[in-house]
Amino acid sequence: MELTRRLQNVSSRLNLFRTTRPATSIVRASQQARPPLCLRFAQQRSITADEKPLPKADEDAPGPNQEQLPHVSEEAASMGKITGEGGPEIEEQGTPVDKVLKRDKTSQEKAPKVMKEPMKPSSPSGIRSFSTFPHPRQEATMNLEDSGLQTTAHKFELPALPLASNLHLKYRYAPIVKQVTNLLMRDGKLSVAQRNMALILNHLRTASPPTVNPDRPLLPGSPPASHLPLDPILYLTLAIDSVAPLLRIRAQKGMAGGGVALQMPVPLALRQRRRQAVMWILDSANKKPSRGSGRGGFAQKVAEEVIAIVEGRSGVWDRRGGIHKLAVSARANLNIRRR
């Protein structure tokens, strides 16, 4: 008995066999909220006009958009009917200009010549006594030059035709400047290479005039050293062409027999010569110690190497001389035929 009493007390505390709301009440509440099936599918009857007639408007009362002012053409037509002169034809798109001019004599006197000609009865239809085509550009220019008039449309004089080859957008730079810029470029960053090229030319322009070494002369026909800073492009071209090699050494395998390579001198074209010289200059500039931080340090080292070439202090002269000596000693190999 004592055990049964304890189990009843525990079950009453836990409330395991009771629910807060029976499921049947939830279903009944949901069924009461929805209308019956017969009412949901029943067709609603609409009210016809016979059962509830619409209000009729007065015949004299204006509509919502009838109180606006009439159009100008409608007003002119109504005035023409009152005065008896006849107004414009509203059915068409508009009144022709010649009809308007015929009614107004003052407008006929001030009308242009093009509009006066068709109104004359003596002139044949479809033919005009003057030309309406514009004059060609060359004839207009010749007439302006003969009359002595000066046009003010352009601030500067127009360039003479045909245009020079260096006036093209893609070829506006000197060939040597474009080639050196492409060799300066790294990782496809053309803007950085162009900035370095501009810094190199600026350094050559602002540097003091070089002192030419007579033991290592420049190209024949070059201007005096004091004139070089005035033209930095000529300065750069003269330095590159002076140290550019004329030949290169190519190792021809199997020419000497037994698989031994034979050195053969090969002449170079202008762009090939300049490319080799620029690569030597850039190699020497990279080996120089940097003088400080900044994005213009490399351009300054290249410009100093160019000045050293003109003055004969650069090691590029020795590399050029070594290539030429080796080519002169290997020129006898040109007569050897392949076995």
CSV table of C-alpha atoms in Angstrom, one decimal:
chain,number,residue,atom,x,y,z
A,1,MET,CA,0.0,0.0,0.0
A,2,GLU,CA,2.8,2.3,0.8
A,3,LEU,CA,4.5,1.7,-2.5
A,4,THR,CA,1.2,2.3,-4.4
A,5,ARG,CA,0.7,5.6,-2.7
A,6,ARG,CA,4.2,6.8,-3.6
A,7,LEU,CA,3.8,5.9,-7.3
A,8,GLN,CA,0.5,7.9,-7.4
A,9,ASN,CA,2.2,11.0,-5.9
A,10,VAL,CA,5.1,10.8,-8.4
A,11,SER,CA,2.8,10.4,-11.4
A,12,SER,CA,0.7,13.3,-10.3
A,13,ARG,CA,3.9,15.5,-10.0
A,14,LEU,CA,5.3,14.5,-13.4
A,15,ASN,CA,1.9,14.9,-15.1
A,16,LEU,CA,2.8,12.2,-17.7
A,17,PHE,CA,-0.7,11.1,-18.6
A,18,ARG,CA,-2.2,14.5,-19.2
A,19,THR,CA,-1.9,17.0,-22.1
A,20,THR,CA,-2.5,20.7,-22.1
A,21,ARG,CA,-5.0,20.5,-25.0
A,22,PRO,CA,-6.6,17.4,-26.6
A,23,ALA,CA,-6.0,16.8,-30.3
A,24,THR,CA,-9.7,16.6,-31.1
A,25,SER,CA,-10.2,20.2,-29.9
A,26,ILE,CA,-7.5,21.4,-32.3
A,27,VAL,CA,-9.1,19.7,-35.2
A,28,ARG,CA,-12.5,21.1,-34.3
A,29,ALA,CA,-11.1,24.7,-34.1
A,30,SER,CA,-9.5,24.4,-37.5
A,31,GLN,CA,-12.7,23.1,-39.0
A,32,GLN,CA,-14.7,25.9,-37.5
A,33,ALA,CA,-12.4,28.6,-39.0
A,34,ARG,CA,-12.9,27.3,-42.6
A,35,PRO,CA,-16.2,27.8,-44.5
A,36,PRO,CA,-18.2,24.8,-45.6
A,37,LEU,CA,-17.3,23.2,-48.9
A,38,CYS,CA,-20.6,24.1,-50.5
A,39,LEU,CA,-20.0,27.8,-49.9
A,40,ARG,CA,-16.4,27.8,-51.0
A,41,PHE,CA,-17.2,26.5,-54.5
A,42,ALA,CA,-20.5,28.4,-55.0
A,43,GLN,CA,-20.5,31.0,-57.8
A,44,GLN,CA,-21.1,34.5,-56.7
A,45,ARG,CA,-23.8,36.3,-58.6
A,46,SER,CA,-22.8,39.6,-60.1
A,47,ILE,CA,-25.1,42.6,-60.1
A,48,THR,CA,-26.3,43.6,-63.6
A,49,ALA,CA,-27.1,47.0,-64.9
A,50,ASP,CA,-30.8,46.3,-64.9
A,51,GLU,CA,-30.9,45.8,-61.2
A,52,LYS,CA,-28.7,48.8,-60.4
A,53,PRO,CA,-28.6,51.4,-63.3
A,54,LEU,CA,-25.6,53.6,-63.8
A,55,PRO,CA,-26.0,57.4,-63.3
A,56,LYS,CA,-26.6,59.3,-66.5
A,57,ALA,CA,-24.6,62.4,-67.2
A,58,ASP,CA,-26.2,65.6,-68.6
A,59,GLU,CA,-25.9,66.1,-72.3
A,60,ASP,CA,-24.7,69.7,-72.0
A,61,ALA,CA,-22.2,69.0,-69.2
A,62,PRO,CA,-18.6,69.0,-70.4
A,63,GLY,CA,-16.4,65.9,-70.0
A,64,PRO,CA,-13.2,65.8,-67.8
A,65,ASN,CA,-10.9,66.7,-70.8
A,66,GLN,CA,-13.2,69.0,-72.7
A,67,GLU,CA,-12.5,72.2,-70.8
A,68,GLN,CA,-8.9,72.6,-72.3
A,69,LEU,CA,-8.0,75.3,-74.7
A,70,PRO,CA,-8.2,74.5,-78.4
A,71,HIS,CA,-5.1,73.9,-80.5
A,72,VAL,CA,-3.6,76.8,-82.4
A,73,SER,CA,-4.7,75.3,-85.7
A,74,GLU,CA,-8.2,74.8,-84.5
A,75,GLU,CA,-8.4,78.3,-83.2
A,76,ALA,CA,-7.1,79.6,-86.5
A,77,ALA,CA,-9.7,77.5,-88.4
A,78,SER,CA,-12.6,78.8,-86.3
A,79,MET,CA,-11.4,82.4,-86.8
A,80,GLY,CA,-11.1,81.8,-90.6
A,81,LYS,CA,-14.7,80.6,-90.7
A,82,ILE,CA,-15.9,83.7,-88.8
A,83,THR,CA,-13.9,86.2,-91.0
A,84,GLY,CA,-14.5,84.3,-94.2
A,85,GLU,CA,-10.8,84.2,-95.1
A,86,GLY,CA,-10.4,80.5,-94.7
A,87,GLY,CA,-8.2,78.9,-92.0
A,88,PRO,CA,-5.6,76.2,-92.2
A,89,GLU,CA,-6.5,72.7,-93.2
A,90,ILE,CA,-6.7,70.7,-90.0
A,91,GLU,CA,-7.1,67.3,-91.6
A,92,GLU,CA,-3.5,67.5,-93.1
A,93,GLN,CA,-0.3,67.7,-91.1
A,94,GLY,CA,0.1,71.4,-91.6
A,95,THR,CA,-0.3,74.3,-94.0
A,96,PRO,CA,2.3,74.6,-96.7
A,97,VAL,CA,4.6,77.6,-96.5
A,98,ASP,CA,3.7,78.8,-100.0
A,99,LYS,CA,0.0,79.1,-99.0
A,100,VAL,CA,0.9,81.1,-96.0
A,101,LEU,CA,3.1,83.4,-98.0
A,102,LYS,CA,0.3,83.9,-100.6
A,103,ARG,CA,-2.0,85.2,-97.9
A,104,ASP,CA,0.6,87.5,-96.3
A,105,LYS,CA,2.3,90.1,-98.6
A,106,THR,CA,4.7,91.3,-95.9
A,107,SER,CA,6.1,87.8,-95.6
A,108,GLN,CA,6.5,87.5,-99.3
A,109,GLU,CA,8.8,90.6,-99.4
A,110,LYS,CA,11.0,89.3,-96.5
A,111,ALA,CA,11.0,85.6,-97.7
A,112,PRO,CA,14.4,84.2,-98.9
A,113,LYS,CA,15.2,83.8,-102.6
A,114,VAL,CA,14.7,80.1,-102.5
A,115,MET,CA,11.0,80.5,-101.6
A,116,LYS,CA,10.4,83.4,-103.9
A,117,GLU,CA,11.4,81.5,-107.1
A,118,PRO,CA,8.5,79.0,-107.1
A,119,MET,CA,5.9,81.7,-106.7
A,120,LYS,CA,6.9,83.5,-109.9
A,121,PRO,CA,4.8,82.4,-112.9
A,122,SER,CA,7.5,83.0,-115.5
A,123,SER,CA,9.9,80.4,-114.0
A,124,PRO,CA,9.4,76.9,-115.3
A,125,SER,CA,8.4,74.2,-112.8
A,126,GLY,CA,11.2,72.0,-111.5
A,127,ILE,CA,14.0,74.3,-112.6
A,128,ARG,CA,15.9,76.9,-110.5
A,129,SER,CA,18.1,79.7,-111.8
A,130,PHE,CA,20.6,79.0,-109.0
A,131,SER,CA,22.4,75.9,-107.5
A,132,THR,CA,21.7,74.7,-104.0
A,133,PHE,CA,24.6,72.3,-103.9
A,134,PRO,CA,27.6,73.4,-101.6
A,135,HIS,CA,30.8,74.3,-103.1
A,136,PRO,CA,33.7,71.8,-103.0
A,137,ARG,CA,36.2,72.2,-100.1
A,138,GLN,CA,39.1,73.0,-102.4
A,139,GLU,CA,37.2,75.8,-104.2
A,140,ALA,CA,36.1,77.3,-100.9
A,141,THR,CA,39.7,77.2,-99.7
A,142,MET,CA,41.0,78.8,-102.8
A,143,ASN,CA,38.4,81.5,-102.6
A,144,LEU,CA,39.4,82.3,-99.0
A,145,GLU,CA,43.1,82.4,-99.9
A,146,ASP,CA,42.4,84.7,-102.9
A,147,SER,CA,40.3,87.1,-100.9
A,148,GLY,CA,42.9,87.4,-98.2
A,149,LEU,CA,40.6,86.3,-95.3
A,150,GLN,CA,42.2,84.4,-92.4
A,151,THR,CA,40.2,81.7,-90.6
A,152,THR,CA,40.4,81.7,-86.8
A,153,ALA,CA,39.0,78.1,-86.3
A,154,HIS,CA,42.5,76.7,-85.6
A,155,LYS,CA,44.9,78.1,-83.0
A,156,PHE,CA,47.9,76.7,-85.0
A,157,GLU,CA,48.3,76.1,-88.7
A,158,LEU,CA,47.2,72.7,-90.0
A,159,PRO,CA,50.0,70.2,-90.9
A,160,ALA,CA,51.0,69.8,-94.5
A,161,LEU,CA,49.7,66.7,-96.3
A,162,PRO,CA,50.8,64.0,-96.6
A,163,LEU,CA,51.7,63.5,-93.0
A,164,ALA,CA,55.2,62.4,-92.0
A,165,SER,CA,55.7,58.9,-90.7
A,166,ASN,CA,56.6,60.1,-87.2
A,167,LEU,CA,53.3,61.9,-86.9
A,168,HIS,CA,51.4,58.6,-86.6
A,169,LEU,CA,50.1,57.8,-83.2
A,170,LYS,CA,51.8,54.4,-83.0
A,171,TYR,CA,55.2,55.7,-84.4
A,172,ARG,CA,55.4,59.0,-82.6
A,173,TYR,CA,58.6,58.0,-80.7
A,174,ALA,CA,62.0,57.6,-82.2
A,175,PRO,CA,62.9,54.0,-83.1
A,176,ILE,CA,65.8,53.9,-80.7
A,177,VAL,CA,63.6,55.2,-77.8
A,178,LYS,CA,60.9,52.6,-78.6
A,179,GLN,CA,63.4,49.8,-78.7
A,180,VAL,CA,65.1,50.7,-75.5
A,181,THR,CA,61.7,51.1,-73.8
A,182,ASN,CA,60.7,47.6,-74.8
A,183,LEU,CA,64.0,46.3,-73.4
A,184,LEU,CA,63.5,48.1,-70.2
A,185,MET,CA,60.1,46.6,-69.7
A,186,ARG,CA,59.7,43.9,-67.1
A,187,ASP,CA,56.6,41.7,-66.5
A,188,GLY,CA,54.7,43.6,-69.2
A,189,LYS,CA,54.7,46.9,-67.3
A,190,LEU,CA,55.0,49.3,-70.2
A,191,SER,CA,54.1,52.4,-68.1
A,192,VAL,CA,57.0,51.7,-65.7
A,193,ALA,CA,59.4,51.3,-68.6
A,194,GLN,CA,58.2,54.6,-70.2
A,195,ARG,CA,58.7,56.4,-66.9
A,196,ASN,CA,62.2,55.0,-66.6
A,197,MET,CA,62.9,56.0,-70.2
A,198,ALA,CA,61.7,59.6,-69.5
A,199,LEU,CA,63.9,59.8,-66.4
A,200,ILE,CA,67.0,58.6,-68.4
A,201,LEU,CA,66.5,61.2,-71.1
A,202,ASN,CA,65.9,63.9,-68.5
A,203,HIS,CA,69.1,62.9,-66.7
A,204,LEU,CA,71.0,63.1,-70.0
A,205,ARG,CA,69.6,66.5,-70.7
A,206,THR,CA,70.4,68.0,-67.3
A,207,ALA,CA,73.8,66.4,-66.9
A,208,SER,CA,77.0,68.4,-67.6
A,209,PRO,CA,78.6,68.0,-71.1
A,210,PRO,CA,80.8,64.8,-71.3
A,211,THR,CA,84.5,64.7,-72.1
A,212,VAL,CA,85.2,62.4,-75.0
A,213,ASN,CA,88.2,60.1,-74.7
A,214,PRO,CA,90.3,60.2,-77.9
A,215,ASP,CA,91.4,56.6,-77.4
A,216,ARG,CA,87.8,55.5,-77.7
A,217,PRO,CA,86.3,57.8,-80.3
A,218,LEU,CA,82.6,57.9,-81.1
A,219,LEU,CA,81.0,57.4,-84.5
A,220,PRO,CA,82.4,59.7,-87.2
A,221,GLY,CA,80.3,62.8,-87.9
A,222,SER,CA,79.0,63.1,-84.4
A,223,PRO,CA,78.3,66.6,-83.0
A,224,PRO,CA,80.6,68.2,-80.4
A,225,ALA,CA,80.3,66.9,-76.9
A,226,SER,CA,79.0,70.2,-75.6
A,227,HIS,CA,76.0,69.9,-77.9
A,228,LEU,CA,74.9,66.4,-76.8
A,229,PRO,CA,72.8,67.5,-73.7
A,230,LEU,CA,70.7,69.7,-76.0
A,231,ASP,CA,69.4,66.6,-77.8
A,232,PRO,CA,69.1,63.6,-75.3
A,233,ILE,CA,67.7,61.3,-78.0
A,234,LEU,CA,70.8,61.9,-80.1
A,235,TYR,CA,73.0,61.5,-77.0
A,236,LEU,CA,71.5,58.1,-76.4
A,237,THR,CA,71.7,57.0,-80.0
A,238,LEU,CA,75.3,58.0,-80.3
A,239,ALA,CA,76.3,56.1,-77.2
A,240,ILE,CA,74.4,52.9,-78.2
A,241,ASP,CA,75.6,52.9,-81.8
A,242,SER,CA,79.3,53.5,-80.8
A,243,VAL,CA,79.5,50.4,-78.6
A,244,ALA,CA,77.2,48.2,-80.7
A,245,PRO,CA,79.0,45.1,-82.1
A,246,LEU,CA,79.2,44.5,-85.8
A,247,LEU,CA,79.4,40.7,-85.5
A,248,ARG,CA,78.4,37.9,-83.3
A,249,ILE,CA,80.1,34.5,-82.8
A,250,ARG,CA,78.1,31.4,-83.6
A,251,ALA,CA,79.3,27.9,-82.6
A,252,GLN,CA,78.8,25.6,-85.6
A,253,LYS,CA,78.7,22.0,-84.3
A,254,GLY,CA,80.5,19.3,-86.4
A,255,MET,CA,82.3,21.7,-88.7
A,256,ALA,CA,85.8,20.8,-87.4
A,257,GLY,CA,85.1,17.1,-87.5
A,258,GLY,CA,84.7,14.7,-84.6
A,259,GLY,CA,81.8,16.7,-83.2
A,260,VAL,CA,84.0,19.7,-82.4
A,261,ALA,CA,82.2,23.1,-82.7
A,262,LEU,CA,83.7,25.7,-84.9
A,263,GLN,CA,83.3,29.4,-84.2
A,264,MET,CA,81.8,31.3,-87.1
A,265,PRO,CA,81.4,35.1,-87.2
A,266,VAL,CA,78.0,36.3,-88.3
A,267,PRO,CA,77.1,39.9,-89.2
A,268,LEU,CA,74.3,41.7,-87.4
A,269,ALA,CA,71.6,44.0,-88.6
A,270,LEU,CA,71.0,47.5,-87.1
A,271,ARG,CA,68.3,46.4,-84.6
A,272,GLN,CA,70.3,43.4,-83.6
A,273,ARG,CA,73.4,45.5,-83.0
A,274,ARG,CA,71.5,48.0,-80.9
A,275,ARG,CA,69.8,45.3,-78.9
A,276,GLN,CA,73.1,43.7,-77.9
A,277,ALA,CA,74.5,47.1,-76.9
A,278,VAL,CA,71.5,47.9,-74.7
A,279,MET,CA,71.7,44.5,-73.0
A,280,TRP,CA,75.3,45.2,-72.2
A,281,ILE,CA,74.4,48.6,-70.8
A,282,LEU,CA,71.6,47.2,-68.6
A,283,ASP,CA,73.9,44.4,-67.4
A,284,SER,CA,76.5,47.0,-66.3
A,285,ALA,CA,73.9,49.2,-64.7
A,286,ASN,CA,72.5,46.3,-62.6
A,287,LYS,CA,76.0,45.6,-61.2
A,288,LYS,CA,76.4,49.1,-60.0
A,289,PRO,CA,75.5,49.7,-56.3
A,290,SER,CA,72.4,51.7,-55.6
A,291,ARG,CA,72.8,55.2,-54.2
A,292,GLY,CA,69.5,55.3,-52.3
A,293,SER,CA,65.9,54.3,-52.4
A,294,GLY,CA,63.3,55.5,-54.9
A,295,ARG,CA,61.8,54.5,-58.1
A,296,GLY,CA,64.3,56.6,-60.2
A,297,GLY,CA,67.4,54.8,-59.0
A,298,PHE,CA,67.6,52.3,-61.8
A,299,ALA,CA,67.1,55.0,-64.5
A,300,GLN,CA,69.8,57.1,-63.0
A,301,LYS,CA,72.3,54.2,-63.1
A,302,VAL,CA,71.5,53.5,-66.8
A,303,ALA,CA,71.9,57.2,-67.6
A,304,GLU,CA,75.3,57.3,-65.8
A,305,GLU,CA,76.4,54.2,-67.8
A,306,VAL,CA,75.5,56.0,-71.0
A,307,ILE,CA,77.6,59.0,-70.0
A,308,ALA,CA,80.4,56.7,-69.1
A,309,ILE,CA,80.3,55.1,-72.6
A,310,VAL,CA,80.6,58.5,-74.2
A,311,GLU,CA,83.5,59.4,-72.0
A,312,GLY,CA,85.2,56.0,-72.6
A,313,ARG,CA,85.1,54.8,-69.0
A,314,SER,CA,82.5,52.0,-69.4
A,315,GLY,CA,83.4,48.3,-69.5
A,316,VAL,CA,81.1,47.9,-72.5
A,317,TRP,CA,84.0,49.0,-74.7
A,318,ASP,CA,86.1,46.0,-73.6
A,319,ARG,CA,83.2,43.6,-74.3
A,320,ARG,CA,82.8,45.1,-77.8
A,321,GLY,CA,86.6,44.8,-78.4
A,322,GLY,CA,86.7,41.2,-77.3
A,323,ILE,CA,83.9,40.2,-79.6
A,324,HIS,CA,85.6,41.9,-82.6
A,325,LYS,CA,89.0,40.3,-81.8
A,326,LEU,CA,87.4,36.9,-81.6
A,327,ALA,CA,85.5,37.5,-84.9
A,328,VAL,CA,88.7,38.6,-86.7
A,329,SER,CA,90.6,35.5,-85.5
A,330,ALA,CA,87.7,33.2,-86.5
A,331,ARG,CA,87.1,34.7,-90.0
A,332,ALA,CA,89.4,32.0,-91.5
A,333,ASN,CA,86.8,29.5,-90.5
A,334,LEU,CA,84.4,30.9,-93.1
A,335,ASN,CA,86.3,29.1,-95.9
A,336,ILE,CA,85.9,25.6,-94.2
A,337,ARG,CA,83.1,23.6,-95.8
A,338,ARG,CA,80.9,21.2,-93.9
A,339,ARG,CA,82.1,17.6,-94.1
